[in-house]
Every structure is written in structure tokens, then in C-alpha cells.
Amino acid sequence: MNSINFNKKKGIFSKLDMDALIPEHFRLRQYYYDPDQLPKEYPVFIKPEWGQNSKGIICVHNKTEYRSFQDAAKGSDMPFIVQNAALEKKEFEIYYLRSPDNNDTYSFLSITQVINTCTNKHPINSIHNPCTGYVEITKAFSAKQLQALWTCFKKIGDFPMARVGLKADDINKMLKGNFHIVEINLFLPMPLALFAQNIDFCEKKKSIKTTMSFAAKLVKKIPKNMTGESIFFDR
């Protein structure tokens, strides 16, 4: 569904392409890694321009660590980018599917809070990090609050389906639009509620059926003359 956003020239879903779509108020500064272009402040994250499950991301805390990464950067076919660290205290993942009948609204939206049990101030959370856990909190939001959150995301690109990772100090500030976006996942994004410890298997199974049903309807709505890029296979 998101193949129209695939950068054919680069052969990736470019993080910098996504960054250009984020309003400045929500955006963290990002730029290509250059050992001679030192960040103005630390820490910063160095990450592949495209990757999955936080693979290859590191947090650097000073110019020595920053410059020492140049050997790894030179030995990689994938460009690396630098992203300023978000200063907010809490991390959330918002997963959504647009409505197949009305592009201005959503058919499904879930909010998962990311919990890290380690002492690292700037953790790199992922499903492979043993310190990372997930708590599904969507039911704590009213329909009005969910709509307020959707208003922030619906104009960031025109993605039928996406998962947006963000940092905010608390839920109230997030609802007021006071947050920074860390990542937009377009390549087979799945709701991280499927890893949440506070919902059981039956509820997760029901969620899978619901979201995939909406996804199938969205796929059917794609115009036949709209040909995105072949991501999995060459034409």
C-alpha cells in the first residue's frame, strides 16, 4: 500500500524522505553522517537510512564516539543519518489504518506505550531489546482524544497504513501536539500492541483479524492505474 513512497533511485524507504513530510513542530533534525560535521549537542543517534527493528542504530555521547563511527560508515553500502535525541521522557507508538471510504479519517488507530526497564536515559527500544516492553493504552482514550491525535497525523503524508514512533513528556502533552516524531514505519508496519503484556492472546488474535480486514479493503481501493514500486520482486 505504501509502495508509492518507496524511493526507487535509492532502493529504500528513505528516512530523510519521511522527515521532509513531518511538520517542523514535530520534527527532530536529521542529516547524513559526516565525521567532519560535528553535532552541536549530544547525544545523537546514528542510524541506517533504512532498516528494521532498530538494527544498526547507535547512540553517541561525544565527538570521539561520533568520529570513531566513520570506519563502520565507510564499510557499509547503506548511508547513515544522524538524528537529534528527543528530550521528552516517554515513548509511544501509534498505529493506524485510514478508512477505505474516507481518506480524511481512520478505520483503526491504536496507541501503545513503550516501557524500558533499564537505566539508559536514551534507550534504543525494539522487540529485540530485552529491556523493552509494551503496554496497550488505546482504551484509556476517549473518541474525542483519539480524533485529536489523528488530526496531528493525517496530514503527515498520505499513508494508507503506518506506525509512528514518538516521544512526549506525558499523554496530555501528546494530545496537545507537544511531541517529537522519532520514526515513521511504512514497510509492513504492525501494531506493537501485539507484543503488549497487558492484553491476552484472544484479544491480539481479534486485533489481527480486524486490522487485516481493513488492510484488505484499503488494497482493493487502490486504483488499477496506480502502480507503485515492486519492493519484494523485480518486475
GROMACS .gro file of N, CA, C and O in nm, residues 61-173:
model
  452
   61HIS      N    1   2.764   0.989   2.243
   61HIS     CA    2   2.754   1.087   2.350
   61HIS      C    3   2.859   1.198   2.344
   61HIS      O    4   2.853   1.292   2.423
   62ASN      N    5   2.954   1.186   2.251
   62ASN     CA    6   3.058   1.289   2.242
   62ASN      C    7   3.123   1.282   2.104
   62ASN      O    8   3.096   1.189   2.025
   63LYS      N    9   3.211   1.378   2.074
   63LYS     CA   10   3.270   1.385   1.941
   63LYS      C   11   3.365   1.269   1.913
   63LYS      O   12   3.382   1.229   1.797
   64THR      N   13   3.426   1.212   2.017
   64THR     CA   14   3.515   1.097   1.996
   64THR      C   15   3.436   0.977   1.946
   64THR      O   16   3.476   0.911   1.849
   65GLU      N   17   3.323   0.950   2.011
   65GLU     CA   18   3.236   0.840   1.966
   65GLU      C   19   3.181   0.869   1.827
   65GLU      O   20   3.169   0.778   1.744
   66TYR      N   21   3.148   0.994   1.803
   66TYR     CA   22   3.091   1.032   1.673
   66TYR      C   23   3.190   1.008   1.560
   66TYR      O   24   3.157   0.945   1.458
   67ARG      N   25   3.311   1.054   1.578
   67ARG     CA   26   3.411   1.039   1.472
   67ARG      C   27   3.458   0.895   1.457
   67ARG      O   28   3.495   0.852   1.347
   68SER      N   29   3.455   0.818   1.564
   68SER     CA   30   3.502   0.680   1.557
   68SER      C   31   3.408   0.591   1.477
   68SER      O   32   3.444   0.480   1.439
   69PHE      N   33   3.288   0.642   1.446
   69PHE     CA   34   3.193   0.565   1.367
   69PHE      C   35   3.225   0.567   1.218
   69PHE      O   36   3.169   0.489   1.142
   70GLN      N   37   3.318   0.651   1.175
   70GLN     CA   38   3.342   0.667   1.032
   70GLN      C   39   3.388   0.540   0.963
   70GLN      O   40   3.356   0.517   0.845
   71ASP      N   41   3.461   0.453   1.033
   71ASP     CA   42   3.505   0.328   0.970
   71ASP      C   43   3.386   0.238   0.939
   71ASP      O   44   3.381   0.176   0.832
   72ALA      N   45   3.293   0.229   1.032
   72ALA     CA   46   3.173   0.149   1.008
   72ALA      C   47   3.090   0.208   0.895
   72ALA      O   48   3.033   0.135   0.812
   73ALA      N   49   3.082   0.341   0.889
   73ALA     CA   50   3.004   0.407   0.783
   73ALA      C   51   3.065   0.381   0.646
   73ALA      O   52   2.993   0.355   0.548
   74LYS      N   53   3.199   0.387   0.636
   74LYS     CA   54   3.266   0.363   0.509
   74LYS      C   55   3.251   0.219   0.461
   74LYS      O   56   3.250   0.192   0.341
   75GLY      N   57   3.238   0.127   0.556
   75GLY     CA   58   3.228  -0.015   0.520
   75GLY      C   59   3.088  -0.062   0.491
   75GLY      O   60   3.065  -0.182   0.470
   76SER      N   61   2.992   0.029   0.489
   76SER     CA   62   2.852  -0.008   0.467
   76SER      C   63   2.801   0.044   0.333
   76SER      O   64   2.834   0.155   0.291
   77ASP      N   65   2.719  -0.036   0.267
   77ASP     CA   66   2.655   0.007   0.143
   77ASP      C   67   2.538   0.102   0.170
   77ASP      O   68   2.495   0.176   0.082
   78MET      N   69   2.485   0.096   0.293
   78MET     CA   70   2.371   0.180   0.331
   78MET      C   71   2.419   0.311   0.392
   78MET      O   72   2.500   0.309   0.485
   79PRO      N   73   2.374   0.425   0.342
   79PRO     CA   74   2.412   0.553   0.405
   79PRO      C   75   2.358   0.560   0.548
   79PRO      O   76   2.256   0.499   0.581
   80PHE      N   77   2.427   0.636   0.632
   80PHE     CA   78   2.382   0.657   0.768
   80PHE      C   79   2.340   0.802   0.787
   80PHE      O   80   2.397   0.893   0.725
   81ILE      N   81   2.241   0.820   0.871
   81ILE     CA   82   2.195   0.954   0.904
   81ILE      C   83   2.209   0.978   1.053
   81ILE      O   84   2.218   0.884   1.132
   82VAL      N   85   2.214   1.105   1.089
   82VAL     CA   86   2.223   1.147   1.228
   82VAL      C   87   2.090   1.211   1.267
   82VAL      O   88   2.034   1.291   1.191
   83GLN      N   89   2.040   1.172   1.383
   83GLN     CA   90   1.914   1.228   1.432
   83GLN      C   91   1.935   1.283   1.573
   83GLN      O   92   1.989   1.214   1.659
   84ASN      N   93   1.892   1.406   1.597
   84ASN     CA   94   1.899   1.462   1.731
   84ASN      C   95   1.815   1.377   1.827
   84ASN      O   96   1.711   1.322   1.788
   85ALA      N   97   1.858   1.367   1.950
   85ALA     CA   98   1.784   1.292   2.050
   85ALA      C   99   1.663   1.373   2.096
   85ALA      O  100   1.672   1.493   2.118
   86ALA      N  101   1.549   1.304   2.108
   86ALA     CA  102   1.430   1.369   2.166
   86ALA      C  103   1.450   1.381   2.316
   86ALA      O  104   1.497   1.287   2.381
   87LEU      N  105   1.410   1.492   2.373
   87LEU     CA  106   1.432   1.517   2.515
   87LEU      C  107   1.312   1.476   2.601
   87LEU      O  108   1.321   1.474   2.723
   88GLU      N  109   1.200   1.441   2.535
   88GLU     CA  110   1.082   1.402   2.610
   88GLU      C  111   1.104   1.269   2.683
   88GLU      O  112   1.187   1.188   2.642
   89LYS      N  113   1.027   1.245   2.788
   89LYS     CA  114   1.052   1.135   2.879
   89LYS      C  115   0.988   1.002   2.839
   89LYS      O  116   1.040   0.895   2.872
   90LYS      N  117   0.876   1.007   2.768
   90LYS     CA  118   0.802   0.884   2.740
   90LYS      C  119   0.794   0.856   2.590
   90LYS      O  120   0.795   0.948   2.508
   91GLU      N  121   0.782   0.728   2.557
   91GLU     CA  122   0.779   0.687   2.417
   91GLU      C  123   0.648   0.615   2.386
   91GLU      O  124   0.600   0.534   2.466
   92PHE      N  125   0.592   0.648   2.270
   92PHE     CA  126   0.465   0.589   2.228
   92PHE      C  127   0.474   0.547   2.082
   92PHE      O  128   0.549   0.604   2.004
   93GLU      N  129   0.394   0.446   2.047
   93GLU     CA  130   0.382   0.401   1.908
   93GLU      C  131   0.235   0.409   1.868
   93GLU      O  132   0.149   0.350   1.934
   94ILE      N  133   0.209   0.484   1.763
   94ILE     CA  134   0.072   0.500   1.712
   94ILE      C  135   0.062   0.427   1.578
   94ILE      O  136   0.137   0.457   1.485
   95TYR      N  137  -0.028   0.333   1.573
   95TYR     CA  138  -0.050   0.255   1.450
   95TYR      C  139  -0.188   0.289   1.396
   95TYR      O  140  -0.286   0.296   1.472
   96TYR      N  141  -0.195   0.312   1.263
   96TYR     CA  142  -0.327   0.344   1.209
   96TYR      C  143  -0.346   0.287   1.069
   96TYR      O  144  -0.250   0.261   0.995
   97LEU      N  145  -0.472   0.271   1.035
   97LEU     CA  146  -0.517   0.238   0.900
   97LEU      C  147  -0.622   0.342   0.863
   97LEU      O  148  -0.718   0.364   0.939
   98ARG      N  149  -0.605   0.407   0.750
   98ARG     CA  150  -0.706   0.502   0.705
   98ARG      C  151  -0.835   0.428   0.669
   98ARG      O  152  -0.834   0.308   0.638
   99SER      N  153  -0.943   0.502   0.666
   99SER     CA  154  -1.069   0.445   0.623
   99SER      C  155  -1.065   0.423   0.471
   99SER      O  156  -1.023   0.513   0.397
  100PRO      N  157  -1.108   0.308   0.422
  100PRO     CA  158  -1.111   0.286   0.277
  100PRO      C  159  -1.216   0.371   0.207
  100PRO      O  160  -1.212   0.388   0.085
  101ASP      N  161  -1.311   0.426   0.285
  101ASP     CA  162  -1.420   0.505   0.227
  101ASP      C  163  -1.402   0.655   0.242
  101ASP      O  164  -1.466   0.733   0.172
  102ASN      N  165  -1.315   0.695   0.337
  102ASN     CA  166  -1.294   0.838   0.361
  102ASN      C  167  -1.149   0.859   0.403
  102ASN      O  168  -1.112   0.830   0.516
  103ASN      N  169  -1.069   0.911   0.314
  103ASN     CA  170  -0.925   0.926   0.338
  103ASN      C  171  -0.894   1.023   0.452
  103ASN      O  172  -0.784   1.024   0.506
  104ASP      N  173  -0.994   1.102   0.491
  104ASP     CA  174  -0.973   1.203   0.594
  104ASP      C  175  -0.988   1.147   0.736
  104ASP      O  176  -0.959   1.217   0.833
  105THR      N  177  -1.032   1.023   0.747
  105THR     CA  178  -1.049   0.964   0.879
  105THR      C  179  -0.982   0.827   0.884
  105THR      O  180  -0.921   0.783   0.787
  106TYR      N  181  -0.991   0.761   0.999
  106TYR     CA  182  -0.924   0.632   1.014
  106TYR      C  183  -1.026   0.523   1.042
  106TYR      O  184  -1.136   0.547   1.095
  107SER      N  185  -0.990   0.402   1.004
  107SER     CA  186  -1.074   0.287   1.037
  107SER      C  187  -1.021   0.216   1.160
  107SER      O  188  -1.096   0.145   1.229
  108PHE      N  189  -0.892   0.236   1.188
  108PHE     CA  190  -0.831   0.172   1.306
  108PHE      C  191  -0.715   0.258   1.355
  108PHE      O  192  -0.636   0.308   1.274
  109LEU      N  193  -0.708   0.278   1.487
  109LEU     CA  194  -0.598   0.352   1.545
  109LEU      C  195  -0.570   0.295   1.684
  109LEU      O  196  -0.662   0.278   1.764
  110SER      N  197  -0.445   0.261   1.709
  110SER     CA  198  -0.409   0.208   1.840
  110SER      C  199  -0.288   0.282   1.895
  110SER      O  200  -0.203   0.330   1.818
  111ILE      N  201  -0.280   0.290   2.027
  111ILE     CA  202  -0.171   0.360   2.095
  111ILE      C  203  -0.106   0.263   2.192
  111ILE      O  204  -0.173   0.205   2.279
  112THR      N  205   0.023   0.245   2.177
  112THR     CA  206   0.100   0.157   2.264
  112THR      C  207   0.211   0.237   2.330
  112THR      O  208   0.284   0.309   2.263
  113GLN      N  209   0.220   0.225   2.462
  113GLN     CA  210   0.330   0.292   2.532
  113GLN      C  211   0.448   0.197   2.540
  113GLN      O  212   0.432   0.078   2.568
  114VAL      N  213   0.565   0.251   2.512
  114VAL     CA  214   0.689   0.173   2.517
  114VAL      C  215   0.754   0.194   2.654
  114VAL      O  216   0.775   0.307   2.697
  115ILE      N  217   0.782   0.082   2.721
  115ILE     CA  218   0.842   0.086   2.854
  115ILE      C  219   0.982   0.028   2.846
  115ILE      O  220   1.003  -0.077   2.786
  116ASN      N  221   1.078   0.096   2.909
  116ASN     CA  222   1.214   0.042   2.914
  116ASN      C  223   1.255   0.028   3.060
  116ASN      O  224   1.250   0.124   3.137
  117THR      N  225   1.294  -0.092   3.097
  117THR     CA  226   1.324  -0.123   3.237
  117THR      C  227   1.470  -0.102   3.273
  117THR      O  228   1.508  -0.119   3.389
  118CYS      N  229   1.553  -0.065   3.178
  118CYS     CA  230   1.695  -0.040   3.205
  118CYS      C  231   1.715   0.107   3.242
  118CYS      O  232   1.624   0.188   3.230
  119THR      N  233   1.835   0.140   3.282
  119THR     CA  234   1.862   0.274   3.333
  119THR      C  235   1.912   0.371   3.227
  119THR      O  236   1.936   0.487   3.257
  120ASN      N  237   1.929   0.324   3.105
  120ASN     CA  238   1.978   0.410   2.998
  120ASN      C  239   1.880   0.525   2.973
  120ASN      O  240   1.761   0.502   2.950
  121LYS      N  241   1.929   0.648   2.975
  121LYS     CA  242   1.844   0.765   2.956
  121LYS      C  243   1.792   0.776   2.815
  121LYS      O  244   1.682   0.828   2.791
  122HIS      N  245   1.868   0.728   2.719
  122HIS     CA  246   1.827   0.735   2.578
  122HIS      C  247   1.834   0.594   2.518
  122HIS      O  248   1.923   0.563   2.439
  123PRO      N  249   1.740   0.507   2.556
  123PRO     CA  250   1.745   0.367   2.509
  123PRO      C  251   1.708   0.356   2.362
  123PRO      O  252   1.639   0.441   2.305
  124ILE      N  253   1.755   0.248   2.300
  124ILE     CA  254   1.716   0.215   2.163
  124ILE      C  255   1.618   0.099   2.175
  124ILE      O  256   1.655  -0.018   2.188
  125ASN      N  257   1.492   0.133   2.177
  125ASN     CA  258   1.388   0.031   2.201
  125ASN      C  259   1.356  -0.047   2.075
  125ASN      O  260   1.355   0.007   1.964
  126SER      N  261   1.329  -0.175   2.093
  126SER     CA  262   1.286  -0.260   1.983
  126SER      C  263   1.235  -0.391   2.042
  126SER      O  264   1.255  -0.419   2.161
  127ILE      N  265   1.172  -0.472   1.958
  127ILE     CA  266   1.121  -0.601   2.004
  127ILE      C  267   1.234  -0.696   2.041
  127ILE      O  268   1.213  -0.797   2.108
  128HIS      N  269   1.357  -0.664   1.998
  128HIS     CA  270   1.472  -0.749   2.028
  128HIS      C  271   1.551  -0.701   2.150
  128HIS      O  272   1.647  -0.765   2.190
  129ASN      N  273   1.510  -0.588   2.207
  129ASN     CA  274   1.577  -0.537   2.326
  129ASN      C  275   1.511  -0.598   2.450
  129ASN      O  276   1.392  -0.574   2.474
  130PRO      N  277   1.583  -0.676   2.530
  130PRO     CA  278   1.522  -0.741   2.647
  130PRO      C  279   1.471  -0.642   2.752
  130PRO      O  280   1.390  -0.679   2.837
  131CYS      N  281   1.515  -0.517   2.745
  131CYS     CA  282   1.469  -0.415   2.840
  131CYS      C  283   1.339  -0.347   2.794
  131CYS      O  284   1.279  -0.271   2.869
  132THR      N  285   1.298  -0.374   2.671
  132THR     CA  286   1.181  -0.307   2.614
  132THR      C  287   1.054  -0.388   2.635
  132THR      O  288   1.051  -0.509   2.614
  133GLY      N  289   0.950  -0.319   2.679
  133GLY     CA  290   0.819  -0.380   2.693
  133GLY      C  291   0.713  -0.287   2.636
  133GLY      O  292   0.738  -0.168   2.610
  134TYR      N  293   0.592  -0.341   2.615
  134TYR     CA  294   0.485  -0.264   2.553
  134TYR      C  295   0.356  -0.277   2.632
  134TYR      O  296   0.322  -0.385   2.681
  135VAL      N  297   0.285  -0.165   2.645
  135VAL     CA  298   0.157  -0.162   2.716
  135VAL      C  299   0.054  -0.096   2.625
  135VAL      O  300   0.073   0.018   2.579
  136GLU      N  301  -0.053  -0.168   2.597
  136GLU     CA  302  -0.159  -0.116   2.512
  136GLU      C  303  -0.247  -0.022   2.595
  136GLU      O  304  -0.298  -0.058   2.701
  137ILE      N  305  -0.261   0.104   2.547
  137ILE     CA  306  -0.334   0.204   2.626
  137ILE      C  307  -0.448   0.269   2.549
  137ILE      O  308  -0.507   0.367   2.596
  138THR      N  309  -0.484   0.217   2.433
  138THR     CA  310  -0.585   0.281   2.349
  138THR      C  311  -0.718   0.301   2.421
  138THR      O  312  -0.784   0.404   2.407
  139LYS      N  313  -0.756   0.203   2.501
  139LYS     CA  314  -0.887   0.209   2.567
  139LYS      C  315  -0.896   0.320   2.671
  139LYS      O  316  -1.006   0.356   2.715
  140ALA      N  317  -0.782   0.375   2.709
  140ALA     CA  318  -0.782   0.485   2.807
  140ALA      C  319  -0.816   0.619   2.741
  140ALA      O  320  -0.835   0.719   2.810
  141PHE      N  321  -0.827   0.620   2.608
  141PHE     CA  322  -0.853   0.743   2.535
  141PHE      C  323  -1.000   0.750   2.492
  141PHE      O  324  -1.058   0.648   2.449
  142SER      N  325  -1.058   0.867   2.501
  142SER     CA  326  -1.193   0.887   2.451
  142SER      C  327  -1.190   0.903   2.300
  142SER      O  328  -1.084   0.926   2.240
  143ALA      N  329  -1.307   0.894   2.238
  143ALA     CA  330  -1.317   0.912   2.093
  143ALA      C  331  -1.268   1.052   2.053
  143ALA      O  332  -1.202   1.069   1.950
  144LYS      N  333  -1.298   1.151   2.137
  144LYS     CA  334  -1.255   1.288   2.110
  144LYS      C  335  -1.103   1.300   2.116
  144LYS      O  336  -1.041   1.369   2.034
  145GLN      N  337  -1.041   1.231   2.213
  145GLN     CA  338  -0.895   1.236   2.226
  145GLN      C  339  -0.828   1.165   2.109
  145GLN      O  340  -0.726   1.211   2.057
  146LEU      N  341  -0.884   1.052   2.068
  146LEU     CA  342  -0.828   0.981   1.952
  146LEU      C  343  -0.836   1.067   1.826
  146LEU      O  344  -0.744   1.069   1.745
  147GLN      N  345  -0.946   1.139   1.813
  147GLN     CA  346  -0.962   1.226   1.697
  147GLN      C  347  -0.861   1.340   1.701
  147GLN      O  348  -0.805   1.379   1.597
  148ALA      N  349  -0.834   1.392   1.820
  148ALA     CA  350  -0.735   1.499   1.834
  148ALA      C  351  -0.597   1.450   1.791
  148ALA      O  352  -0.521   1.522   1.725
  149LEU      N  353  -0.565   1.326   1.830
  149LEU     CA  354  -0.436   1.269   1.791
  149LEU      C  355  -0.430   1.244   1.642
  149LEU      O  356  -0.329   1.271   1.576
  150TRP      N  357  -0.539   1.193   1.586
  150TRP     CA  358  -0.545   1.167   1.443
  150TRP      C  359  -0.526   1.295   1.362
  150TRP      O  360  -0.462   1.294   1.256
  151THR      N  361  -0.578   1.406   1.413
  151THR     CA  362  -0.563   1.534   1.344
  151THR      C  363  -0.415   1.569   1.324
  151THR      O  364  -0.378   1.631   1.224
  152CYS      N  365  -0.330   1.526   1.419
  152CYS     CA  366  -0.187   1.553   1.407
  152CYS      C  367  -0.121   1.469   1.299
  152CYS      O  368  -0.026   1.513   1.234
  153PHE      N  369  -0.173   1.347   1.277
  153PHE     CA  370  -0.105   1.253   1.189
  153PHE      C  371  -0.160   1.247   1.047
  153PHE      O  372  -0.087   1.211   0.954
  154LYS      N  373  -0.285   1.282   1.029
  154LYS     CA  374  -0.347   1.258   0.899
  154LYS      C  375  -0.287   1.341   0.786
  154LYS      O  376  -0.300   1.306   0.669
  155LYS      N  377  -0.219   1.451   0.822
  155LYS     CA  378  -0.160   1.537   0.720
  155LYS      C  379  -0.011   1.511   0.700
  155LYS      O  380   0.054   1.578   0.621
  156ILE      N  381   0.042   1.412   0.775
  156ILE     CA  382   0.183   1.375   0.755
  156ILE      C  383   0.187   1.268   0.647
  156ILE      O  384   0.169   1.149   0.674
  157GLY      N  385   0.207   1.308   0.524
  157GLY     CA  386   0.199   1.214   0.413
  157GLY      C  387   0.055   1.173   0.390
  157GLY      O  388  -0.039   1.227   0.450
  158ASP      N  389   0.037   1.078   0.303
  158ASP     CA  390  -0.096   1.027   0.270
  158ASP      C  391  -0.094   0.875   0.279
  158ASP      O  392  -0.142   0.805   0.191
  159PHE      N  393  -0.036   0.825   0.388
  159PHE     CA  394  -0.013   0.682   0.401
  159PHE      C  395  -0.142   0.608   0.436
  159PHE      O  396  -0.209   0.644   0.533
  160PRO      N  397  -0.178   0.504   0.362
  160PRO     CA  398  -0.295   0.424   0.399
  160PRO      C  399  -0.275   0.353   0.534
  160PRO      O  400  -0.370   0.335   0.609
  161MET      N  401  -0.150   0.315   0.563
  161MET     CA  402  -0.119   0.243   0.685
  161MET      C  403   0.020   0.285   0.731
  161MET      O  404   0.112   0.297   0.651
  162ALA      N  405   0.037   0.306   0.861
  162ALA     CA  406   0.168   0.348   0.912
  162ALA      C  407   0.175   0.323   1.062
  162ALA      O  408   0.073   0.309   1.129
  163ARG      N  409   0.298   0.318   1.111
  163ARG     CA  410   0.322   0.318   1.255
  163ARG      C  411   0.419   0.431   1.286
  163ARG      O  412   0.527   0.438   1.226
  164VAL      N  413   0.379   0.519   1.376
  164VAL     CA  414   0.458   0.638   1.407
  164VAL      C  415   0.510   0.627   1.550
  164VAL      O  416   0.432   0.613   1.644
  165GLY      N  417   0.642   0.633   1.565
  165GLY     CA  418   0.703   0.634   1.697
  165GLY      C  419   0.731   0.777   1.738
  165GLY      O  420   0.784   0.856   1.659
  166LEU      N  421   0.696   0.812   1.861
  166LEU     CA  422   0.716   0.949   1.907
  166LEU      C  423   0.755   0.954   2.053
  166LEU      O  424   0.738   0.857   2.127
  167LYS      N  425   0.808   1.068   2.095
  167LYS     CA  426   0.843   1.093   2.235
  167LYS      C  427   0.762   1.212   2.284
  167LYS      O  428   0.756   1.316   2.217
  168ALA      N  429   0.703   1.198   2.403
  168ALA     CA  430   0.628   1.305   2.468
  168ALA      C  431   0.649   1.295   2.618
  168ALA      O  432   0.677   1.187   2.670
  169ASP      N  433   0.633   1.406   2.687
  169ASP     CA  434   0.653   1.403   2.832
  169ASP      C  435   0.539   1.331   2.904
  169ASP      O  436   0.559   1.268   3.007
  170ASP      N  437   0.418   1.342   2.849
  170ASP     CA  438   0.304   1.271   2.906
  170ASP      C  439   0.191   1.268   2.803
  170ASP      O  440   0.200   1.329   2.696
  171ILE      N  441   0.084   1.198   2.837
  171ILE     CA  442  -0.028   1.180   2.743
  171ILE      C  443  -0.095   1.313   2.711
  171ILE      O  444  -0.131   1.341   2.596
  172ASN      N  445  -0.116   1.396   2.811
  172ASN     CA  446  -0.183   1.525   2.788
  172ASN      C  447  -0.106   1.611   2.690
  172ASN      O  448  -0.166   1.676   2.603
  173LYS      N  449   0.025   1.615   2.705
  173LYS     CA  450   0.106   1.695   2.612
  173LYS      C  451   0.104   1.634   2.472
  173LYS      O  452   0.104   1.707   2.372
   0.00000   0.00000   0.00000
